[in-house]
Coordinates of C-alpha atoms in Angstrom, one line a residue:
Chain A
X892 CA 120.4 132.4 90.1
X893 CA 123.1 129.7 89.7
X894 CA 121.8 127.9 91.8
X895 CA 118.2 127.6 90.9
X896 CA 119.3 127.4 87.2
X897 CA 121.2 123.9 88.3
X898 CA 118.0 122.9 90.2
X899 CA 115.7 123.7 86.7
X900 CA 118.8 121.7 85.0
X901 CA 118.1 118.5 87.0
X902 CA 114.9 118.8 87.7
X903 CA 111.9 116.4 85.8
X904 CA 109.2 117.5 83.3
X905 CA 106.4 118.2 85.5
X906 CA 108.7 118.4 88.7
X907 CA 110.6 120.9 86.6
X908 CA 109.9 124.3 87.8
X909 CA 108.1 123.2 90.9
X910 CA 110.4 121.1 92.5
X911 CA 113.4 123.6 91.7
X912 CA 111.3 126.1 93.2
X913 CA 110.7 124.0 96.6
X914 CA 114.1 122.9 96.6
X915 CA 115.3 126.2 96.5
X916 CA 113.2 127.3 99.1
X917 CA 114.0 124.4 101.3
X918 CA 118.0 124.9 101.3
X919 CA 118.3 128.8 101.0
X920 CA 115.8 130.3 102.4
X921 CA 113.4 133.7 101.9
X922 CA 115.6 135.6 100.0
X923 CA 115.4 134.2 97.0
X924 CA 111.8 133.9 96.9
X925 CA 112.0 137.6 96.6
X926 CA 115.1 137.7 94.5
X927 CA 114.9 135.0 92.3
X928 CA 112.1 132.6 92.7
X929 CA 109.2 134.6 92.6
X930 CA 109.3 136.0 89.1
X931 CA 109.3 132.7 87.7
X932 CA 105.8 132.4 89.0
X933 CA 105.1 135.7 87.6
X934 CA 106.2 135.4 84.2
X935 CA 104.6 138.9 83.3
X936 CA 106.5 140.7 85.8
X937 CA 109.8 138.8 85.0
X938 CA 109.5 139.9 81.0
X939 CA 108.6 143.4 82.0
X940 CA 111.5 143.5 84.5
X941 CA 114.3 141.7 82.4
X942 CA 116.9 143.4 80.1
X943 CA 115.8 141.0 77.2
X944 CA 119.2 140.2 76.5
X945 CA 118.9 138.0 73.4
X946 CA 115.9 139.2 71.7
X947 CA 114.0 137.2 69.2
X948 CA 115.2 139.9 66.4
X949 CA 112.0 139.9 65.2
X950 CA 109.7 143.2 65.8
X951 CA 106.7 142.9 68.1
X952 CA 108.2 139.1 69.1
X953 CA 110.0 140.0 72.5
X954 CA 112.1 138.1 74.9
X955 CA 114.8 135.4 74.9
X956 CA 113.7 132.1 73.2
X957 CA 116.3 130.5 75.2
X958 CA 114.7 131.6 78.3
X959 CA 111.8 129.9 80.4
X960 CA 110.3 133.6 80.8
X961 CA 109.9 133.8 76.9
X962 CA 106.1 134.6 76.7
X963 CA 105.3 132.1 74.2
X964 CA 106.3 129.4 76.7
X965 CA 103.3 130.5 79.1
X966 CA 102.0 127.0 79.2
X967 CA 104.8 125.2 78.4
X968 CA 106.5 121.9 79.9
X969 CA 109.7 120.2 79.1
X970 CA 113.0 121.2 77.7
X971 CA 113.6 123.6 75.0
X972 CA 114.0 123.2 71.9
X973 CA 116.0 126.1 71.8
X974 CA 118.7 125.0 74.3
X975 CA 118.8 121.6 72.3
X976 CA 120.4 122.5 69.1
X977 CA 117.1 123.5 67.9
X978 CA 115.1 126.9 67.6
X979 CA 111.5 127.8 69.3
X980 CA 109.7 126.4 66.2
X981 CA 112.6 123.9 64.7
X982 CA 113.5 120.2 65.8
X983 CA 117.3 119.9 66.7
X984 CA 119.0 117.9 64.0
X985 CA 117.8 114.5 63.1
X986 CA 114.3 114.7 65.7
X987 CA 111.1 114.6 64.4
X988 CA 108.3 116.4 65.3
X989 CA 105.2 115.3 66.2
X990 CA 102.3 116.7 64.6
X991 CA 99.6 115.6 67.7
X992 CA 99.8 117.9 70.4
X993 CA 98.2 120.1 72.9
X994 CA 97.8 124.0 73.0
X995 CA 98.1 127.0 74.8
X996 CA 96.9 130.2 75.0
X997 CA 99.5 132.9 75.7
X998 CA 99.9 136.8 75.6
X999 CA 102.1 138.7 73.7
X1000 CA 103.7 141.5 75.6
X1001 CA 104.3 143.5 72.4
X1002 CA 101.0 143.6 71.5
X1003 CA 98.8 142.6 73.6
X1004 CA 97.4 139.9 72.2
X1005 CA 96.7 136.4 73.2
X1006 CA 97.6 134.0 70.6
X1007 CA 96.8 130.4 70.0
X1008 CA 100.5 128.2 70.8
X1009 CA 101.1 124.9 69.9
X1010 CA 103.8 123.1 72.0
X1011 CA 105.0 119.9 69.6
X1012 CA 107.2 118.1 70.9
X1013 CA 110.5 116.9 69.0
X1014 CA 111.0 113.0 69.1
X1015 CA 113.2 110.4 68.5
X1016 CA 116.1 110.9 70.7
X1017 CA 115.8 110.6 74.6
X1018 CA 116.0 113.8 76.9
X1019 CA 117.3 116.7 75.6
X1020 CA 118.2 118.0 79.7
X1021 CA 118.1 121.3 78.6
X1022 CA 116.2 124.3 79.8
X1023 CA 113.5 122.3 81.8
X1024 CA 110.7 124.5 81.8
X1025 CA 107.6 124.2 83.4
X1026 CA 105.2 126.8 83.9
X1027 CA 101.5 125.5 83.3
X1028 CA 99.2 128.3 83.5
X1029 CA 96.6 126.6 81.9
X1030 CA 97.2 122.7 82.1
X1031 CA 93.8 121.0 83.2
X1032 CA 93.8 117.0 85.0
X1033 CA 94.2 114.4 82.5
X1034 CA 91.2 114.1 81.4
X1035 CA 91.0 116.8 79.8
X1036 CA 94.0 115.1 77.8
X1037 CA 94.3 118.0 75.0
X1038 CA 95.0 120.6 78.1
X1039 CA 97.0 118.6 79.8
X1040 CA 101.2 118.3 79.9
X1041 CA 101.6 115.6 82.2
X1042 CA 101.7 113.4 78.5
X1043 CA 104.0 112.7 76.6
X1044 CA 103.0 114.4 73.3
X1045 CA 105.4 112.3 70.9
X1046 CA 102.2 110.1 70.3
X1047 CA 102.4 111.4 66.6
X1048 CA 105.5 111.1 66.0
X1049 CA 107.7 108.0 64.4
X1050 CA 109.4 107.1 67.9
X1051 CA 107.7 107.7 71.3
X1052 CA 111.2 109.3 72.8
X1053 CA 110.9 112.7 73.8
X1054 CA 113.9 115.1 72.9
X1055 CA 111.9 118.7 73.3
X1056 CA 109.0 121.1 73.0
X1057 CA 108.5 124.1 70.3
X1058 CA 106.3 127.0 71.0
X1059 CA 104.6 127.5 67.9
X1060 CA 101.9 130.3 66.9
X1061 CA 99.1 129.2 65.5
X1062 CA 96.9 132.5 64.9
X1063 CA 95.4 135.4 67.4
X1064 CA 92.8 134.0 69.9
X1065 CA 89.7 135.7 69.1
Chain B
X532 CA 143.7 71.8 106.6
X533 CA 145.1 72.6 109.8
X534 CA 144.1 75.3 112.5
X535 CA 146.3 76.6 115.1
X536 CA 144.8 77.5 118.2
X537 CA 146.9 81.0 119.5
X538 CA 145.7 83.6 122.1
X539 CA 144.1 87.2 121.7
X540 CA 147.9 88.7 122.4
X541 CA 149.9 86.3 119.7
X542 CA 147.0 87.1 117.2
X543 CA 147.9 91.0 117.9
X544 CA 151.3 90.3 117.8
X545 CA 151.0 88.0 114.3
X546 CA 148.6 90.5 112.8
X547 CA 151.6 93.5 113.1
X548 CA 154.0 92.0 112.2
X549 CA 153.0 89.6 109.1
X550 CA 149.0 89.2 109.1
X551 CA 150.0 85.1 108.1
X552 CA 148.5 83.8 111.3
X553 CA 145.1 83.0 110.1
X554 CA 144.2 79.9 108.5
X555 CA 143.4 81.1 104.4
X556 CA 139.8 81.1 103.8
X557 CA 137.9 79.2 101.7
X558 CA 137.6 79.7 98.2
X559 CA 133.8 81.5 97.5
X560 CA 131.1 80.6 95.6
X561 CA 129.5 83.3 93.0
X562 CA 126.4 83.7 93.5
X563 CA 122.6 85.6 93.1
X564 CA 120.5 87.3 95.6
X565 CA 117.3 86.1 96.1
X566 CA 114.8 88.2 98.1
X567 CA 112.3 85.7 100.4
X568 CA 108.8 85.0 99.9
X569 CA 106.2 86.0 100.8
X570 CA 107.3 89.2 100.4
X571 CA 107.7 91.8 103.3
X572 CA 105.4 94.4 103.6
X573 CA 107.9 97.4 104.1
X574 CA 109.2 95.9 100.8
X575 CA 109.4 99.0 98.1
X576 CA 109.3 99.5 94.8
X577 CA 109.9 102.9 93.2
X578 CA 108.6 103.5 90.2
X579 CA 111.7 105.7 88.8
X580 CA 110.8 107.1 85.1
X581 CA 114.4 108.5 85.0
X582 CA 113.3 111.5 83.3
X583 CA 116.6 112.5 82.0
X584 CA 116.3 109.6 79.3
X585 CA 112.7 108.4 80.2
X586 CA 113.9 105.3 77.7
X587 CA 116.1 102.8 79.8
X588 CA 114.1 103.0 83.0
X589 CA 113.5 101.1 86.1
X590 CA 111.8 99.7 89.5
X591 CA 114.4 100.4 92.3
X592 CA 113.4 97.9 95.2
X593 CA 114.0 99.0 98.9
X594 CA 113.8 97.5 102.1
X595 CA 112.3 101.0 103.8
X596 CA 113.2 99.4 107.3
X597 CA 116.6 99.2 106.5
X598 CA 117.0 101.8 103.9
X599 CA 119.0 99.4 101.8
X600 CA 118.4 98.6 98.0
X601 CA 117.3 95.0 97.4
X602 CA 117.8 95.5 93.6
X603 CA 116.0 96.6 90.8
X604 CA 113.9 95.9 87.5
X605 CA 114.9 97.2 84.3
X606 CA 111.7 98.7 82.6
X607 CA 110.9 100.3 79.1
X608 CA 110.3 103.9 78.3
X609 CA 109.0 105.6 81.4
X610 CA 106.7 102.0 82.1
X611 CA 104.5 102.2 85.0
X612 CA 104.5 99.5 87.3
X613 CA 101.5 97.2 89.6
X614 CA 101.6 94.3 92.1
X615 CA 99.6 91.2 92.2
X616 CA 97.3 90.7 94.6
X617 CA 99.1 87.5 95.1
X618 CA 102.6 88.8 96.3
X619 CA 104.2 87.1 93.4
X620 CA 104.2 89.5 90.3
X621 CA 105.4 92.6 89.9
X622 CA 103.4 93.6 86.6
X623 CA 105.0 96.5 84.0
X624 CA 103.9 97.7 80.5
X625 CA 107.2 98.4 78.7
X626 CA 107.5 99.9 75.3
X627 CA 110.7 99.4 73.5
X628 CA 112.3 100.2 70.5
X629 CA 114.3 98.3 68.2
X630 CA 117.4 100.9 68.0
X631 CA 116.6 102.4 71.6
X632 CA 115.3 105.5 70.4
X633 CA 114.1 104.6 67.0
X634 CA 113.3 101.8 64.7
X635 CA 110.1 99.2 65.6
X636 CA 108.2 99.7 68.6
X637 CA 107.2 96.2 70.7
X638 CA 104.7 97.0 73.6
X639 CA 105.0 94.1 76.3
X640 CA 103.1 93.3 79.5
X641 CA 105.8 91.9 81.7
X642 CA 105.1 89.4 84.7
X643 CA 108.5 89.8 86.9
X644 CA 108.9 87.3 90.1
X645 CA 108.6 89.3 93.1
X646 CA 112.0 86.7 94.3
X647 CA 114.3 86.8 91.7
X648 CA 112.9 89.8 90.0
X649 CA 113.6 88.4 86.6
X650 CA 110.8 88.3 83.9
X651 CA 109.0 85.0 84.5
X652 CA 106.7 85.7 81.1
X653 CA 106.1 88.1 79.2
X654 CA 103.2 89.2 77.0
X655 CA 103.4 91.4 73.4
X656 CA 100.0 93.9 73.9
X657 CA 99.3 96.5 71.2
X658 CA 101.6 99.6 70.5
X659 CA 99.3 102.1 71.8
X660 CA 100.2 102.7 75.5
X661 CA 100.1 105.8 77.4
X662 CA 103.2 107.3 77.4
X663 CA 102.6 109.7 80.4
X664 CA 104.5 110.8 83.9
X665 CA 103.2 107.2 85.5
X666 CA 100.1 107.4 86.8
X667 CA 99.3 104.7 89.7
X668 CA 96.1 103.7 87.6
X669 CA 97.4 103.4 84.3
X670 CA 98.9 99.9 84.8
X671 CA 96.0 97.2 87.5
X672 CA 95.2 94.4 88.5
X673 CA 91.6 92.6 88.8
X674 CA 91.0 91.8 92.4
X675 CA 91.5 87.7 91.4
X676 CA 95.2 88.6 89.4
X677 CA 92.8 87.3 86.6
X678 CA 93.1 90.1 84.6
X679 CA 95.7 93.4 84.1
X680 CA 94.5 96.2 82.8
X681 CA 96.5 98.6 80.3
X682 CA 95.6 102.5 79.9
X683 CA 96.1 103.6 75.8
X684 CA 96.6 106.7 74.9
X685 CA 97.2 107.4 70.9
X686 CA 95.8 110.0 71.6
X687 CA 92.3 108.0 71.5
X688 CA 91.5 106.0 74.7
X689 CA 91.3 102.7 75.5
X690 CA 92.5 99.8 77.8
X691 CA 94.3 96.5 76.7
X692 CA 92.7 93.4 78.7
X693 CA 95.5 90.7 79.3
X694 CA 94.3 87.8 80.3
X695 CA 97.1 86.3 83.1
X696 CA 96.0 83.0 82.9
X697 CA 96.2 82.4 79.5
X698 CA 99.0 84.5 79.0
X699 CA 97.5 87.0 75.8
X700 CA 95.6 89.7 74.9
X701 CA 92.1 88.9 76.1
X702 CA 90.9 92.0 73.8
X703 CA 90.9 96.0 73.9
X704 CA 87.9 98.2 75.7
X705 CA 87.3 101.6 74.3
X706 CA 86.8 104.3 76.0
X707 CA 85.7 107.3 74.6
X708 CA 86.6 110.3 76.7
X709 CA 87.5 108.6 79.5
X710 CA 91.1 108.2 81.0
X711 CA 93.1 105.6 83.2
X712 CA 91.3 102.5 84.8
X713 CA 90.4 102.1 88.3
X714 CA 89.9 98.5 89.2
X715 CA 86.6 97.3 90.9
X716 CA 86.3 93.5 92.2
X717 CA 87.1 90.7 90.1
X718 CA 85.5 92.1 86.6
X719 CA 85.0 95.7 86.7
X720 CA 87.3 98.4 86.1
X721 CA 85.8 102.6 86.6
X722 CA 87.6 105.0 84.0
X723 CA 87.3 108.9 84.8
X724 CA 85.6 110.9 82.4
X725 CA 86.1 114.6 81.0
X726 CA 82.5 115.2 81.2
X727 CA 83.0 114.5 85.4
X728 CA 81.7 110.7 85.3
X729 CA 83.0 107.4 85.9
X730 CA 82.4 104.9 83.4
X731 CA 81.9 101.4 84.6
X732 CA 83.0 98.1 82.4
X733 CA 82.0 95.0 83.4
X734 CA 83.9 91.7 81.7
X735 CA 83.0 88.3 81.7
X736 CA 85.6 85.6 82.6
X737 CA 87.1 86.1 79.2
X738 CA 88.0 89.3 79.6
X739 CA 84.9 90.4 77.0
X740 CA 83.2 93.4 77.8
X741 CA 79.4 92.8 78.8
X742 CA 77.6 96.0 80.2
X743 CA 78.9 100.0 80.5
X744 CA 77.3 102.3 82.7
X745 CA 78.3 105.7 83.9
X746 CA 78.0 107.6 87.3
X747 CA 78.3 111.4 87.7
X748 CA 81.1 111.8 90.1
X749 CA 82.2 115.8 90.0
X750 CA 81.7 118.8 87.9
X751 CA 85.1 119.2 85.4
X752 CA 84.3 122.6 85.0
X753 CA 83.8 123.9 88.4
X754 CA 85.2 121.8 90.6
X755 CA 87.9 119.5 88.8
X756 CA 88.9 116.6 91.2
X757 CA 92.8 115.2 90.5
X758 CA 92.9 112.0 88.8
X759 CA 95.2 110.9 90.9
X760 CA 93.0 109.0 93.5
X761 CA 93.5 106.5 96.6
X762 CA 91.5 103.1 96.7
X763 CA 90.5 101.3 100.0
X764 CA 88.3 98.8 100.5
X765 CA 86.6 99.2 97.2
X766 CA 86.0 102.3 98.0
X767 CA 88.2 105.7 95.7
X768 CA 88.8 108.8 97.4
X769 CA 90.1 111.8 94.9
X770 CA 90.5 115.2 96.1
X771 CA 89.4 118.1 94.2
X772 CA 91.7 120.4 93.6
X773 CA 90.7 123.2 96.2
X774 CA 90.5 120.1 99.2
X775 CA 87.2 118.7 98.4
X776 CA 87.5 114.5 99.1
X777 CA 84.8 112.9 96.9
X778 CA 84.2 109.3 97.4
X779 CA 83.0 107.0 95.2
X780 CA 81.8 103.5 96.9
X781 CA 82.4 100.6 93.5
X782 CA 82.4 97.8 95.5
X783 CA 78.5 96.9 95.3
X784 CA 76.7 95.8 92.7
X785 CA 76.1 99.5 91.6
X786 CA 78.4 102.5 92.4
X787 CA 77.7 104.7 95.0
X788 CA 78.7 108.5 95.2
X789 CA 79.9 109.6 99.2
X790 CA 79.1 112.8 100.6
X791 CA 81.7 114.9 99.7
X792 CA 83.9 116.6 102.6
X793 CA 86.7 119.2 102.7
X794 CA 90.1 119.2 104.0
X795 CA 90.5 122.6 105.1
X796 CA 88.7 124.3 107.6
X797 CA 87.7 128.0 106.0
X798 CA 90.7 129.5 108.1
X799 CA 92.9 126.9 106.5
X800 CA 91.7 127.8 103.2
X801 CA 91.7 131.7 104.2
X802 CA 95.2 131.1 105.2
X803 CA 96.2 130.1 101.6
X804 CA 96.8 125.8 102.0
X805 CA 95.9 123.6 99.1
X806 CA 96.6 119.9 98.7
X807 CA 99.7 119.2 95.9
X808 CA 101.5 116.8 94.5
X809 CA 102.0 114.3 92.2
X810 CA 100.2 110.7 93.7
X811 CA 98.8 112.9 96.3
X812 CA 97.1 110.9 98.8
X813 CA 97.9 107.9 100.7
X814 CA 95.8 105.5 102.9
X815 CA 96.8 103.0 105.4
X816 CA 94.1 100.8 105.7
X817 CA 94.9 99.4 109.1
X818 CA 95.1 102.8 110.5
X819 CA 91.9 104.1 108.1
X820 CA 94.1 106.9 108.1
X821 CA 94.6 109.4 104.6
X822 CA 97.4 111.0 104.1
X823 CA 97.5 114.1 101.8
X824 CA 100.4 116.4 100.6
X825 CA 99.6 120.3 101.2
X826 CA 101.2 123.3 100.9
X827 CA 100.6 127.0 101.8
X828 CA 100.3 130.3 100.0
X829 CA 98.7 128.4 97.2
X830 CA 97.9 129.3 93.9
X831 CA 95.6 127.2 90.6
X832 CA 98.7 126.8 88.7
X833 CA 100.2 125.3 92.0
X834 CA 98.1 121.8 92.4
X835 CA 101.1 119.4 91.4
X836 CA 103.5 121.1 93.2
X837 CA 105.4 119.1 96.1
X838 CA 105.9 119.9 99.8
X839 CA 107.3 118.9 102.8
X840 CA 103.7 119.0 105.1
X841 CA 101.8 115.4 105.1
X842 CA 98.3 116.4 106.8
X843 CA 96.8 113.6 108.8
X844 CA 92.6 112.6 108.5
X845 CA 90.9 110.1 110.4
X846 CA 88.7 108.2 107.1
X847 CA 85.5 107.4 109.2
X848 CA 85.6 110.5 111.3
X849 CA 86.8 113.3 108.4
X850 CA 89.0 114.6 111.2
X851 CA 92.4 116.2 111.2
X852 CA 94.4 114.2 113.2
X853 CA 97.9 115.7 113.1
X854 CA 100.9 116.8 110.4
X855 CA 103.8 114.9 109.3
X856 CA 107.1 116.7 108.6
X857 CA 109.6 115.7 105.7
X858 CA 112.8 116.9 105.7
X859 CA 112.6 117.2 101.4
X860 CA 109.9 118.0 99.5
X861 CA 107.7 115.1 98.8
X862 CA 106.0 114.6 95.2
X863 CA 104.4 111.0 95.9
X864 CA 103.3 109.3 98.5
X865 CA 102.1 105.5 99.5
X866 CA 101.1 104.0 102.5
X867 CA 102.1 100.2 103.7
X868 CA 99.1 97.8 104.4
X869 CA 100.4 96.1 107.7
X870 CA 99.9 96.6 110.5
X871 CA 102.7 98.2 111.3
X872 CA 102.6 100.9 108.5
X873 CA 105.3 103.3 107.0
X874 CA 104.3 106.3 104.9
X875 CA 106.9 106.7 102.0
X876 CA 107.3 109.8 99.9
X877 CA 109.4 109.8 96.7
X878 CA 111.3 113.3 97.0
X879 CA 112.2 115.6 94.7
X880 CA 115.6 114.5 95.0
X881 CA 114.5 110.8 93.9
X882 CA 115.1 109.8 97.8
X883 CA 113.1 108.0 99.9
X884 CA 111.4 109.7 102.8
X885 CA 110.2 107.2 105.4
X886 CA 107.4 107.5 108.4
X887 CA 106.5 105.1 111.1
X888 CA 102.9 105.7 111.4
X889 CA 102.0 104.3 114.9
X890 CA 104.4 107.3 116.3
X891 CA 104.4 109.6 113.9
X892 CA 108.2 109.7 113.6
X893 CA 110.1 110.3 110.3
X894 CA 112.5 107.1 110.6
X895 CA 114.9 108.4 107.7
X896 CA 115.7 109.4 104.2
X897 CA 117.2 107.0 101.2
X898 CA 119.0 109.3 98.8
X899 CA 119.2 108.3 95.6
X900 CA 116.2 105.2 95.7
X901 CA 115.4 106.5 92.0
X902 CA 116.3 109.4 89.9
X903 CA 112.8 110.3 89.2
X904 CA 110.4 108.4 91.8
X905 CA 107.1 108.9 90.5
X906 CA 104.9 106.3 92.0
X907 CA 105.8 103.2 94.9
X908 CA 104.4 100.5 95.5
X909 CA 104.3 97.7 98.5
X910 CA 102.3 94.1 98.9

């Protein structure tokens, strides 16, 4: 896992998870497509199989915010706010949030429902280089701009820069 | 100054014992590099978005014969980058800030000189551009350098005409549901649509739009095609995203919609390979040759996703011609337009992957061209 955590580390915002992935695959082989790799593409199965080591605290809200397996992060792309200095729906110090921004539609393993996630990003201060996380289950080509996370979503913020992305909930999907 | 003529053994001898027996060279001169016009076609430029900052970012130009650097352009928050038609101008939209990360924004078209790669004029364009991962048709040319188009993004759409002539903002195109702009002769530009059309702009010679039209090009919601497309001869190939080339003819008077074909035999497709990547597709027009980034064991969430495999079609004949092997895994590719063409790919790494395409051999790897190569570019 060291390794492939210094590859997600490195890697670029769309590139992010793939790349790391490929990389990994490239220099070491099968093994940790079995060991490692493949539970990244099967977020499900990594939440079911992990120990959840720094829950959320909050009942029915499972998983690690400070990991890319965190089920609210299903459609997520960037670095997180989390590992910034920030907290899955806070800005790190001093970066704004922008208010435009594009949404997801994840389920929660506690419940079983799907809810409605906004992923703001925080802006104002360049790269966070945190916890690149990139796992796009739903992203769409660009033209479908409001599905898509190959933008930069800072457009409604003061400054342009991109720090990080939230995961916020924004009601049960009906 | 004097010179004392001494044989190969005294100059042995001298060099052991004191290294004083050569006459002291001359003083230098300081200088600047200055890369020769016209510009060679193996010439590079890697659009590097740097994305562990994506503020201070850059063009890293390489000579892909020699694998050396030739130098670089300093860009402006993740600024994509275009060539004239000319060989003179290397074209990027920057957007800066006042206080790097904060304070006013400034938006600027700037014209660099393809020889001294300084900014030879620059051109302030409204604050609204697309901040995206650089997309080859955000940032074009008209086919006469008249005019460079500029892709907005607010989020409403729209494309800033700058009018190279005259040096200004020749005015601002909306476009409604419609992303990126695809350049079609001297006064056209096509911009893809989320309904599955092309929308077609016509200017006149001051940059003013004149007539719209739209073409149905693919179905969004069956059979979404990557934006990401290849133009040759007037002519754009985009690939859907289960291997589907559709062709779309805009060099006539009015578009015209090619007979789709696939890149994958039903085996292939059986067999789990997908096309991938970031700029995808590649042609070399001397060759008529596409080049397309697949993978295997693919999956939907998996259509940007690099690789290593380069498949091989013949343009006229929709044939599979062969695969080209990368030692990295390759995220964007471009094709030269000589005669003698290379196939780059920006890897993952931010290296340079390099292909001689009359034999087919992979000629080497630049590490470190860029951090974050997104898009190249040659004349």
């Amino acid at each position: 896992m060291k390794l492939l955590d210094r590859l997600f580390e490195r890697s670029t915002r769309r590139v992010a998870e793939t790349t790391s992935r490929r990389a990994a695959l490239a220099r070491i082989g099968s093994w940790i497509v079995a060991g490692s790799a493949l539970p990244l593409l099967l977020p499900i199965d990594r939440v079911a199989g992990r120990a959840l080591a720094a829950e959320t605290g909050k009942p029915g809200d499972p998983g690690d915010p400070n990991s890319c397996d965190y089920w609210r992060y299903c459609s997520v792309d960037g670095f997180l706010c989390t590992c910034c200095g920030g907290t899955v729906t806070s800005c790190p110090p001093g970066v704004e949030v922008s208010q435009v921004t594009w949404i997801g539609t994840c389920r929660n393993p506690a419940d079983g429902k799907d809810y409605i996630i906004s992923y703001n990003d925080c802006c104002g201060k360049q790269s966070c280089g945190q916890c690149a996380c990139t796992r796009n289950d739903s992203e769409q080509p660009m033209y479908r701009p409001f599905n898509n996370n190959d933008i930069n979503w800072c457009m409604g913020a003061k400054s342009q820069v991109y720090n990080c992305t939230l995961a916020v909930i924004r009601g049960v999907a009906n | 100054m004097s010179s004392i003529r001494i044989g190969p053994a005294a100059v042995l001898a001298g060099a052991l014992v004191a290294g004083s027996a050569y006459a002291d060279l001359p003083h230098d001169e300081i200088g600047q590099a200055k890369l020769p016009f016209p510009p060679e076609p193996h010439r590079a430029y890697i659009v590097d978005m740097e994305f562990d900052t994506m503020v201070a970012t850059r063009v890293s130009v390489v000579d892909a014969d020699s694998l050396r650097m030739l130098g670089m352009i300093s860009t402006g928050g993740a600024a994509p980058a275009t060539l004239s038609h000319d060989g003179r101008t290397v074209f990027t939209a920057d957007l800066f800030y006042s206080r790097y990360t904060r304070g006013t924004r400034t938006d600027v078209l700037t014209a660099w000189d393809t020889s001294t790669l300084e900014p030879a004029w620059e051109v302030e364009i409204p604050p609204k551009r697309a901040s995206t991962i650089v997309q080859r048709y955000g940032l074009t040319v008209s086919d006469d350098d008249r005019f460079v188009y500029v892709f907005n993004l607010t989020p409403a759409t729209s494309v800033t005409v700058v009018d190279v002539q005259a040096r200004k903002v020749a005015g601002e195109v909306a476009l409604p549901g419609c992303i990126l702009n695809y350049p079609a002769g001297k006064r056209r530009f096509a911009s893809m649509c989320g309904d599955g059309s092309l929308l077609l702009v016509t200017l006149d010679d001051a940059g003013q739009e004149v007539a719209r039209d739209k073409v149905k090009l693919f179905d969004p919601d069956h059979k979404p095609l990557i934006e990401r497309g290849i133009a040759n001869a007037g002519t754009y190939h985009f690939v859907t995203l289960d291997g589907v080339v559709q062709g779309v003819d805009l060099g006539g008077d009015k578009p015209r919609v090619l007979e789709p074909w696939s890149l994958l035999t039903d085996a292939e497709r059986k067999a789990g390979w997908a096309p991938g990547g970031w700029q995808l597709l590649a042609i070399a027009p001397k060759l008529g040759r596409l080049y397309v980034l697949m993978h295997p064991e693919h999956q939907p969430h998996m259509w940007e996703d690099p690789s290593t495999q380069v498949w091989i079609y013949d343009l006229a004949t929709h044939q599979k011609l062969g695969t080209l092997e990368s030692p990295n895994p390759i995220w964007t590719l471009h094709a030269t337009g000589d005669d003698k063409p290379l196939l780059l790919g920006g890897n993952i790494e931010g290296g340079l992957e390099v292909f001689d395409l009359t034999t087919g051999k992979h000629l080497g790897t630049k590490p470190k061209a860029a951090k974050t190569a997104v898009q190249i570019l040659s004349h």
